[in-house]
Amino acid sequence: MISIGIDLGGTNIAVGVVEETGHIIGRAVRPTGAQRPCEQVIFDMAQTVRDAVENAGKDVRDIHSIGCGVPGIYDEESGMVLFCTNLGWRDVPLRSEMAKYFNASFYCDNDATVAALAEAKAGKSVNVRSSVLLTLGTGIGAGIVLDGKVFSGSHGVAGEFGHFMYCAGGELCTCGKRGCFERYASATALIRIGCEAALRHRESVLRDLTPNQMNARAVVDAARAGDAAGVEAFDEYTTHLSNGIVTVIDFLDPEMILLGGGVSAAGDFLLDPVRAKVERNKFYTSRPHAAIELAALGNDAGIIGAAMLGRQ
């Protein structure tokens, strides 16, 4: 029997046939076409599952379970995606719609949550009892795993660390609030901070970049090269990120905190200052705290974690 993982995004539907070890033995992908009615998107999800199963040399009758990660909120009791901004979905009966195509158990959760589960089952946090994954991309996604199982809270919204109130009255967030953590510690935030720093340093290489060239990697590269604006921006960014991590430590005290997403590609250049600032600012100075590491599975985490939902 095989497990299927679906990573449902606003751009693509990515599906994998996943072994118990987390190894993907067959894949398929097609555009989401998020502007279409949900029934059409779900039909394409089913077709992509069939393609992945065929590519793995398996039969749909071999499917034990299907898991899906969505960029939104899923209600396990009703089987409905309650809210998903990227797809424009509200109260979509995903489980019952998928049951039209497959006679298999169906599971679903937030995409960052399933990525955290993937790391716990087949990635960096294997054999770690409690872990938190922070994905540093356009926004900040987060997932919590406790004793090998995802923790989504009583109402399915646990782990929305990107939207905890970090700075009252601060930067306007896409969610409508001001001062959300992701406005200070996401890749988008790093770009904004880099642009602001470049205005203060006329000699900075960042001032010469076009809007298309100005991205998080450009700021990191400038900081590595010793560019004054880059160094200043990256220092401010890692301060914000470490402050948020200290909050997670004070609140949950996990064994490990993983950093994923685009900014994590900076590797040790990111980890070193973040670890040092967390050490300086943690509340219990005499106690150990969560290990801060890089996530290991990259873009495959969504597929692997979704498949693992049926193996918890």
C-alpha atoms as a printed R data frame, in Angstrom:
    type eleno elety resid chain resno       x      y       z
1   ATOM     1    CA   MET     A     1   0.000  0.000   0.000
2   ATOM     2    CA   ILE     A     2   1.189  3.508  -0.815
3   ATOM     3    CA   SER     A     3   0.675  6.983   0.613
4   ATOM     4    CA   ILE     A     4   0.035 10.049  -1.528
5   ATOM     5    CA   GLY     A     5   1.146 13.554  -0.650
6   ATOM     6    CA   ILE     A     6  -0.400 16.614  -2.312
7   ATOM     7    CA   ASP     A     7   1.196 20.041  -1.987
8   ATOM     8    CA   LEU     A     8  -1.596 22.371  -3.090
9   ATOM     9    CA   GLY     A     9  -0.324 25.857  -3.816
10  ATOM    10    CA   GLY     A    10  -1.656 28.921  -5.541
11  ATOM    11    CA   THR     A    11   0.587 28.217  -8.549
12  ATOM    12    CA   ASN     A    12   1.034 24.439  -8.769
13  ATOM    13    CA   ILE     A    13  -0.440 21.149  -7.630
14  ATOM    14    CA   ALA     A    14   2.531 18.930  -6.755
15  ATOM    15    CA   VAL     A    15   1.919 15.273  -5.931
16  ATOM    16    CA   GLY     A    16   4.217 12.493  -4.806
17  ATOM    17    CA   VAL     A    17   3.932  8.794  -4.045
18  ATOM    18    CA   VAL     A    18   5.789  8.495  -0.742
19  ATOM    19    CA   GLU     A    19   7.290  5.465   0.945
20  ATOM    20    CA   GLU     A    20   7.214  5.020   4.714
21  ATOM    21    CA   THR     A    21  10.817  6.269   4.876
22  ATOM    22    CA   GLY     A    22   9.809  9.538   3.241
23  ATOM    23    CA   HIS     A    23  11.337  8.648  -0.124
24  ATOM    24    CA   ILE     A    24   9.316  9.883  -3.113
25  ATOM    25    CA   ILE     A    25   9.061  7.170  -5.788
26  ATOM    26    CA   GLY     A    26   6.777  8.948  -8.241
27  ATOM    27    CA   ARG     A    27   5.861 12.555  -8.942
28  ATOM    28    CA   ALA     A    28   3.510 14.681 -11.002
29  ATOM    29    CA   VAL     A    29   2.737 18.365 -11.203
30  ATOM    30    CA   ARG     A    30   0.324 20.629 -13.049
31  ATOM    31    CA   PRO     A    31  -0.776 24.267 -12.758
32  ATOM    32    CA   THR     A    32  -3.375 25.005 -10.112
33  ATOM    33    CA   GLY     A    33  -5.398 27.491 -12.108
34  ATOM    34    CA   ALA     A    34  -6.570 29.002  -8.848
35  ATOM    35    CA   GLN     A    35  -8.983 31.389 -10.560
36  ATOM    36    CA   ARG     A    36 -11.215 28.441 -11.551
37  ATOM    37    CA   PRO     A    37 -14.089 26.966  -9.503
38  ATOM    38    CA   CYS     A    38 -12.875 24.719  -6.700
39  ATOM    39    CA   GLU     A    39 -14.461 21.648  -8.299
40  ATOM    40    CA   GLN     A    40 -12.211 22.024 -11.339
41  ATOM    41    CA   VAL     A    41  -9.116 22.450  -9.196
42  ATOM    42    CA   ILE     A    42 -10.004 19.341  -7.180
43  ATOM    43    CA   PHE     A    43 -10.603 17.380 -10.396
44  ATOM    44    CA   ASP     A    44  -7.070 18.302 -11.476
45  ATOM    45    CA   MET     A    45  -5.771 17.284  -8.049
46  ATOM    46    CA   ALA     A    46  -7.243 13.828  -8.633
47  ATOM    47    CA   GLN     A    47  -5.770 13.647 -12.130
48  ATOM    48    CA   THR     A    48  -2.350 14.648 -10.796
49  ATOM    49    CA   VAL     A    49  -2.585 11.903  -8.177
50  ATOM    50    CA   ARG     A    50  -3.309  9.390 -10.950
51  ATOM    51    CA   ASP     A    51  -0.320 10.667 -12.932
52  ATOM    52    CA   ALA     A    52   2.010 10.352  -9.938
53  ATOM    53    CA   VAL     A    53   0.792  6.820  -9.189
54  ATOM    54    CA   GLU     A    54   1.363  5.824 -12.815
55  ATOM    55    CA   ASN     A    55   4.833  7.386 -12.792
56  ATOM    56    CA   ALA     A    56   5.635  5.321  -9.689
57  ATOM    57    CA   GLY     A    57   4.604  2.136 -11.472
58  ATOM    58    CA   LYS     A    58   1.738  1.589  -9.061
59  ATOM    59    CA   ASP     A    59  -2.045  1.262  -9.283
60  ATOM    60    CA   VAL     A    60  -4.624  3.566  -7.682
61  ATOM    61    CA   ARG     A    61  -6.001  0.486  -5.919
62  ATOM    62    CA   ASP     A    62  -2.717  0.415  -3.981
63  ATOM    63    CA   ILE     A    63  -3.430  3.791  -2.328
64  ATOM    64    CA   HIS     A    64  -3.717  3.524   1.453
65  ATOM    65    CA   SER     A    65  -4.138  7.209   2.232
66  ATOM    66    CA   ILE     A    66  -4.043 10.624   0.606
67  ATOM    67    CA   GLY     A    67  -2.776 13.663   2.454
68  ATOM    68    CA   CYS     A    68  -2.883 17.284   1.385
69  ATOM    69    CA   GLY     A    69  -1.192 20.457   2.561
70  ATOM    70    CA   VAL     A    70  -3.134 23.663   1.902
71  ATOM    71    CA   PRO     A    71  -2.140 27.302   2.465
72  ATOM    72    CA   GLY     A    72  -5.079 27.845   4.771
73  ATOM    73    CA   ILE     A    73  -7.258 26.339   7.494
74  ATOM    74    CA   TYR     A    74  -8.740 22.834   7.316
75  ATOM    75    CA   ASP     A    75 -11.416 21.514   9.669
76  ATOM    76    CA   GLU     A    76 -10.884 17.811  10.340
77  ATOM    77    CA   GLU     A    77 -14.399 17.225  11.667
78  ATOM    78    CA   SER     A    78 -16.218 18.556   8.628
79  ATOM    79    CA   GLY     A    79 -13.541 17.801   6.061
80  ATOM    80    CA   MET     A    80 -13.737 21.360   4.774
81  ATOM    81    CA   VAL     A    81 -11.113 23.931   3.850
82  ATOM    82    CA   LEU     A    82 -12.536 26.832   5.805
83  ATOM    83    CA   PHE     A    83 -10.301 29.543   4.429
84  ATOM    84    CA   CYS     A    84  -7.525 29.648   1.858
85  ATOM    85    CA   THR     A    85  -6.466 33.075   0.601
86  ATOM    86    CA   ASN     A    86  -4.232 31.968  -2.290
87  ATOM    87    CA   LEU     A    87  -7.030 29.902  -3.816
88  ATOM    88    CA   GLY     A    88  -9.927 32.123  -2.865
89  ATOM    89    CA   TRP     A    89 -11.536 29.175  -1.082
90  ATOM    90    CA   ARG     A    90 -14.064 29.386   1.728
91  ATOM    91    CA   ASP     A    91 -15.888 26.366   3.146
92  ATOM    92    CA   VAL     A    92 -14.791 23.997   0.374
93  ATOM    93    CA   PRO     A    93 -15.708 20.329   1.102
94  ATOM    94    CA   LEU     A    94 -12.334 18.974   0.028
95  ATOM    95    CA   ARG     A    95 -12.613 15.560   1.691
96  ATOM    96    CA   SER     A    96 -15.989 14.700   0.206
97  ATOM    97    CA   GLU     A    97 -14.937 15.981  -3.219
98  ATOM    98    CA   MET     A    98 -11.796 13.823  -3.202
99  ATOM    99    CA   ALA     A    99 -13.920 10.837  -2.131
100 ATOM   100    CA   LYS     A   100 -15.611 11.050  -5.538
101 ATOM   101    CA   TYR     A   101 -12.335  9.955  -7.127
102 ATOM   102    CA   PHE     A   102 -10.604  7.661  -4.627
103 ATOM   103    CA   ASN     A   103 -11.644  5.069  -2.088
104 ATOM   104    CA   ALA     A   104  -8.901  5.969   0.366
105 ATOM   105    CA   SER     A   105  -8.575  7.748   3.691
106 ATOM   106    CA   PHE     A   106  -8.072 11.492   3.229
107 ATOM   107    CA   TYR     A   107  -6.158 13.826   5.527
108 ATOM   108    CA   CYS     A   108  -5.354 17.508   5.306
109 ATOM   109    CA   ASP     A   109  -3.635 20.282   7.240
110 ATOM   110    CA   ASN     A   110  -1.922 23.619   6.803
111 ATOM   111    CA   ASP     A   111   1.029 23.498   4.390
112 ATOM   112    CA   ALA     A   112   3.596 24.738   6.928
113 ATOM   113    CA   THR     A   113   2.317 22.236   9.469
114 ATOM   114    CA   VAL     A   114   2.774 19.316   7.092
115 ATOM   115    CA   ALA     A   115   6.267 20.569   6.207
116 ATOM   116    CA   ALA     A   116   7.119 20.485   9.919
117 ATOM   117    CA   LEU     A   117   5.805 16.917  10.089
118 ATOM   118    CA   ALA     A   118   7.980 15.956   7.117
119 ATOM   119    CA   GLU     A   119  11.085 17.216   8.888
120 ATOM   120    CA   ALA     A   120  10.087 15.274  12.020
121 ATOM   121    CA   LYS     A   121   9.522 12.034  10.109
122 ATOM   122    CA   ALA     A   122  12.211 12.154   7.444
123 ATOM   123    CA   GLY     A   123  14.274 15.321   7.824
124 ATOM   124    CA   LYS     A   124  16.321 17.307  10.290
125 ATOM   125    CA   SER     A   125  14.144 16.776  13.374
126 ATOM   126    CA   VAL     A   126  13.843 12.985  13.240
127 ATOM   127    CA   ASN     A   127  13.843 11.578  16.803
128 ATOM   128    CA   VAL     A   128  13.214 15.058  18.220
129 ATOM   129    CA   ARG     A   129  10.216 15.065  20.571
130 ATOM   130    CA   SER     A   130   9.096 18.638  19.955
131 ATOM   131    CA   SER     A   131   9.933 20.949  17.085
132 ATOM   132    CA   VAL     A   132   8.806 24.112  15.341
133 ATOM   133    CA   LEU     A   133   9.417 24.922  11.680
134 ATOM   134    CA   LEU     A   134   9.503 28.557  10.547
135 ATOM   135    CA   THR     A   135   9.415 29.078   6.773
136 ATOM   136    CA   LEU     A   136  10.928 32.414   5.830
137 ATOM   137    CA   GLY     A   137   9.386 33.263   2.470
138 ATOM   138    CA   THR     A   138   6.958 35.867   1.176
139 ATOM   139    CA   GLY     A   139   5.380 35.579   4.606
140 ATOM   140    CA   ILE     A   140   6.190 33.354   7.554
141 ATOM   141    CA   GLY     A   141   4.608 29.944   7.822
142 ATOM   142    CA   ALA     A   142   5.006 27.769  10.881
143 ATOM   143    CA   GLY     A   143   4.292 24.246  12.015
144 ATOM   144    CA   ILE     A   144   4.419 22.578  15.417
145 ATOM   145    CA   VAL     A   145   5.146 18.888  16.013
146 ATOM   146    CA   LEU     A   146   4.768 17.389  19.484
147 ATOM   147    CA   ASP     A   147   5.705 13.766  20.190
148 ATOM   148    CA   GLY     A   148   5.747 12.975  16.485
149 ATOM   149    CA   LYS     A   149   2.296 14.424  15.762
150 ATOM   150    CA   VAL     A   150   1.276 17.758  14.336
151 ATOM   151    CA   PHE     A   151  -0.312 20.196  16.758
152 ATOM   152    CA   SER     A   152  -2.905 22.402  15.098
153 ATOM   153    CA   GLY     A   153  -4.676 23.630  18.223
154 ATOM   154    CA   SER     A   154  -8.286 23.364  19.322
155 ATOM   155    CA   HIS     A   155  -9.576 25.293  16.304
156 ATOM   156    CA   GLY     A   156  -6.968 24.457  13.663
157 ATOM   157    CA   VAL     A   157  -5.110 27.755  13.816
158 ATOM   158    CA   ALA     A   158  -2.105 26.979  16.049
159 ATOM   159    CA   GLY     A   159   1.260 28.002  14.694
160 ATOM   160    CA   GLU     A   160   0.312 31.288  13.052
161 ATOM   161    CA   PHE     A   161   3.538 32.795  14.335
162 ATOM   162    CA   GLY     A   162   3.777 35.047  11.296
163 ATOM   163    CA   HIS     A   163   0.816 36.994  12.611
164 ATOM   164    CA   PHE     A   164   1.538 37.377  16.286
165 ATOM   165    CA   MET     A   165   1.669 41.038  17.264
166 ATOM   166    CA   TYR     A   166   5.368 41.831  17.131
167 ATOM   167    CA   CYS     A   167   5.242 45.635  16.972
168 ATOM   168    CA   ALA     A   168   2.012 47.385  17.961
169 ATOM   169    CA   GLY     A   169   1.044 49.935  15.319
170 ATOM   170    CA   GLY     A   170   3.914 48.829  13.097
171 ATOM   171    CA   GLU     A   171   4.143 47.869   9.429
172 ATOM   172    CA   LEU     A   172   0.830 47.149   7.700
173 ATOM   173    CA   CYS     A   173   0.394 43.430   7.059
174 ATOM   174    CA   THR     A   174  -1.447 41.763   4.191
175 ATOM   175    CA   CYS     A   175  -3.839 40.334   6.802
176 ATOM   176    CA   GLY     A   176  -5.007 43.871   7.629
177 ATOM   177    CA   LYS     A   177  -3.318 44.160  11.025
178 ATOM   178    CA   ARG     A   178  -0.253 46.228  11.815
179 ATOM   179    CA   GLY     A   179   2.989 44.973  13.322
180 ATOM   180    CA   CYS     A   180   2.743 41.252  12.505
181 ATOM   181    CA   PHE     A   181   5.982 39.313  12.956
182 ATOM   182    CA   GLU     A   182   6.201 38.419   9.259
183 ATOM   183    CA   ARG     A   183   6.417 42.102   8.346
184 ATOM   184    CA   TYR     A   184   9.806 42.107  10.086
185 ATOM   185    CA   ALA     A   185  11.264 38.619   9.582
186 ATOM   186    CA   SER     A   186  10.054 37.288   6.210
187 ATOM   187    CA   ALA     A   187  11.922 37.489   2.907
188 ATOM   188    CA   THR     A   188   9.599 40.354   1.992
189 ATOM   189    CA   ALA     A   189  10.653 42.141   5.168
190 ATOM   190    CA   LEU     A   190  14.339 41.656   4.369
191 ATOM   191    CA   ILE     A   191  13.798 43.298   0.979
192 ATOM   192    CA   ARG     A   192  12.021 46.275   2.576
193 ATOM   193    CA   ILE     A   193  14.719 46.660   5.206
194 ATOM   194    CA   GLY     A   194  17.389 46.431   2.506
195 ATOM   195    CA   CYS     A   195  15.735 49.171   0.443
196 ATOM   196    CA   GLU     A   196  15.505 51.427   3.475
197 ATOM   197    CA   ALA     A   197  19.158 50.845   4.332
198 ATOM   198    CA   ALA     A   198  20.214 51.568   0.751
199 ATOM   199    CA   LEU     A   199  18.629 55.012   0.979
200 ATOM   200    CA   ARG     A   200  20.939 55.770   3.912
201 ATOM   201    CA   HIS     A   201  24.077 54.572   2.082
202 ATOM   202    CA   ARG     A   202  24.532 56.224  -1.298
203 ATOM   203    CA   GLU     A   203  27.548 54.045  -2.140
204 ATOM   204    CA   SER     A   204  25.681 50.791  -1.624
205 ATOM   205    CA   VAL     A   205  25.426 48.294  -4.474
206 ATOM   206    CA   LEU     A   206  21.792 47.835  -3.491
207 ATOM   207    CA   ARG     A   207  20.980 51.320  -4.822
208 ATOM   208    CA   ASP     A   208  21.872 50.224  -8.356
209 ATOM   209    CA   LEU     A   209  19.505 47.263  -8.454
210 ATOM   210    CA   THR     A   210  16.295 47.304 -10.453
211 ATOM   211    CA   PRO     A   211  13.057 46.306  -8.678
212 ATOM   212    CA   ASN     A   212  13.314 42.856 -10.299
213 ATOM   213    CA   GLN     A   213  16.875 42.429  -9.009
214 ATOM   214    CA   MET     A   214  16.115 43.570  -5.469
215 ATOM   215    CA   ASN     A   215  15.341 40.366  -3.601
216 ATOM   216    CA   ALA     A   216  16.325 38.696  -0.352
217 ATOM   217    CA   ARG     A   217  19.323 36.980  -1.896
218 ATOM   218    CA   ALA     A   218  20.651 40.326  -3.143
219 ATOM   219    CA   VAL     A   219  20.559 41.738   0.383
220 ATOM   220    CA   VAL     A   220  22.277 38.646   1.782
221 ATOM   221    CA   ASP     A   221  24.945 38.782  -0.929
222 ATOM   222    CA   ALA     A   222  25.572 42.463  -0.211
223 ATOM   223    CA   ALA     A   223  25.945 41.701   3.486
224 ATOM   224    CA   ARG     A   224  28.397 38.880   2.750
225 ATOM   225    CA   ALA     A   225  30.448 41.275   0.612
226 ATOM   226    CA   GLY     A   226  30.612 43.835   3.424
227 ATOM   227    CA   ASP     A   227  28.395 46.390   1.697
228 ATOM   228    CA   ALA     A   228  27.391 48.903   4.384
229 ATOM   229    CA   ALA     A   229  23.669 48.863   3.586
230 ATOM   230    CA   GLY     A   230  23.642 45.090   3.252
231 ATOM   231    CA   VAL     A   231  25.407 44.606   6.578
232 ATOM   232    CA   GLU     A   232  23.088 47.062   8.319
233 ATOM   233    CA   ALA     A   233  19.950 45.506   6.825
234 ATOM   234    CA   PHE     A   234  20.949 41.939   7.584
235 ATOM   235    CA   ASP     A   235  21.846 42.831  11.156
236 ATOM   236    CA   GLU     A   236  18.423 44.447  11.641
237 ATOM   237    CA   TYR     A   237  16.705 41.467  10.023
238 ATOM   238    CA   THR     A   238  18.466 38.856  12.156
239 ATOM   239    CA   THR     A   239  17.627 40.903  15.241
240 ATOM   240    CA   HIS     A   240  13.926 40.761  14.388
241 ATOM   241    CA   LEU     A   241  14.093 37.062  13.541
242 ATOM   242    CA   SER     A   242  15.947 36.157  16.724
243 ATOM   243    CA   ASN     A   243  13.501 38.191  18.815
244 ATOM   244    CA   GLY     A   244  10.635 36.179  17.368
245 ATOM   245    CA   ILE     A   245  12.475 32.921  17.986
246 ATOM   246    CA   VAL     A   246  13.012 33.902  21.616
247 ATOM   247    CA   THR     A   247   9.249 34.411  21.887
248 ATOM   248    CA   VAL     A   248   8.646 30.917  20.477
249 ATOM   249    CA   ILE     A   249  11.160 29.482  22.962
250 ATOM   250    CA   ASP     A   250   9.594 31.317  25.905
251 ATOM   251    CA   PHE     A   251   6.116 30.176  24.887
252 ATOM   252    CA   LEU     A   252   6.655 26.566  23.758
253 ATOM   253    CA   ASP     A   253  10.191 25.570  24.792
254 ATOM   254    CA   PRO     A   254  10.581 23.130  21.869
255 ATOM   255    CA   GLU     A   255  13.586 20.870  21.545
256 ATOM   256    CA   MET     A   256  14.398 22.210  18.064
257 ATOM   257    CA   ILE     A   257  13.478 25.171  15.875
258 ATOM   258    CA   LEU     A   258  13.999 24.731  12.136
259 ATOM   259    CA   LEU     A   259  14.373 27.525   9.606
260 ATOM   260    CA   GLY     A   260  13.191 26.905   6.064
261 ATOM   261    CA   GLY     A   261  12.065 28.970   3.100
262 ATOM   262    CA   GLY     A   262  14.067 31.184   0.796
263 ATOM   263    CA   VAL     A   263  16.026 33.154   3.398
264 ATOM   264    CA   SER     A   264  17.303 29.927   4.974
265 ATOM   265    CA   ALA     A   265  19.438 29.428   1.854
266 ATOM   266    CA   ALA     A   266  21.878 31.830   3.550
267 ATOM   267    CA   GLY     A   267  22.905 28.869   5.713
268 ATOM   268    CA   ASP     A   268  25.375 29.499   8.499
269 ATOM   269    CA   PHE     A   269  25.556 33.154   7.514
270 ATOM   270    CA   LEU     A   270  21.997 33.339   8.854
271 ATOM   271    CA   LEU     A   271  22.290 30.802  11.657
272 ATOM   272    CA   ASP     A   272  25.386 32.248  13.327
273 ATOM   273    CA   PRO     A   273  24.008 35.723  14.169
274 ATOM   274    CA   VAL     A   274  20.541 34.358  14.964
275 ATOM   275    CA   ARG     A   275  21.939 31.803  17.408
276 ATOM   276    CA   ALA     A   276  24.145 34.427  19.061
277 ATOM   277    CA   LYS     A   277  21.285 36.912  19.468
278 ATOM   278    CA   VAL     A   278  18.927 34.257  20.822
279 ATOM   279    CA   GLU     A   279  21.551 33.271  23.368
280 ATOM   280    CA   ARG     A   280  21.895 36.880  24.506
281 ATOM   281    CA   ASN     A   281  18.168 37.550  24.764
282 ATOM   282    CA   LYS     A   282  16.659 34.323  26.097
283 ATOM   283    CA   PHE     A   283  14.787 34.663  29.389
284 ATOM   284    CA   TYR     A   284  16.239 31.729  31.330
285 ATOM   285    CA   THR     A   285  19.895 32.525  30.893
286 ATOM   286    CA   SER     A   286  21.123 29.515  32.868
287 ATOM   287    CA   ARG     A   287  18.964 26.966  31.039
288 ATOM   288    CA   PRO     A   288  19.551 25.333  27.639
289 ATOM   289    CA   HIS     A   289  17.209 26.270  24.822
290 ATOM   290    CA   ALA     A   290  16.000 24.890  21.503
291 ATOM   291    CA   ALA     A   291  18.613 23.950  18.951
292 ATOM   292    CA   ILE     A   292  18.249 26.258  15.951
293 ATOM   293    CA   GLU     A   293  18.896 24.422  12.678
294 ATOM   294    CA   LEU     A   294  18.178 24.571   8.962
295 ATOM   295    CA   ALA     A   295  15.346 22.496   7.538
296 ATOM   296    CA   ALA     A   296  16.615 19.684   5.308
297 ATOM   297    CA   LEU     A   297  13.867 18.699   2.864
298 ATOM   298    CA   GLY     A   298  13.361 21.878   0.866
299 ATOM   299    CA   ASN     A   299  10.466 21.907  -1.586
300 ATOM   300    CA   ASP     A   300   9.773 18.203  -1.031
301 ATOM   301    CA   ALA     A   301   8.666 18.818   2.559
302 ATOM   302    CA   GLY     A   302   5.108 19.672   1.546
303 ATOM   303    CA   ILE     A   303   4.620 16.424  -0.380
304 ATOM   304    CA   ILE     A   304   6.348 14.215   2.183
305 ATOM   305    CA   GLY     A   305   4.571 15.759   5.160
306 ATOM   306    CA   ALA     A   306   1.166 15.542   3.517
307 ATOM   307    CA   ALA     A   307   1.713 11.832   2.862
308 ATOM   308    CA   MET     A   308   2.822 11.347   6.455
309 ATOM   309    CA   LEU     A   309  -0.511 12.692   7.775
310 ATOM   310    CA   GLY     A   310  -1.946  9.242   7.220
311 ATOM   311    CA   ARG     A   311   0.933  7.600   9.059
312 ATOM   312    CA   GLN     A   312   0.711  9.503  12.366
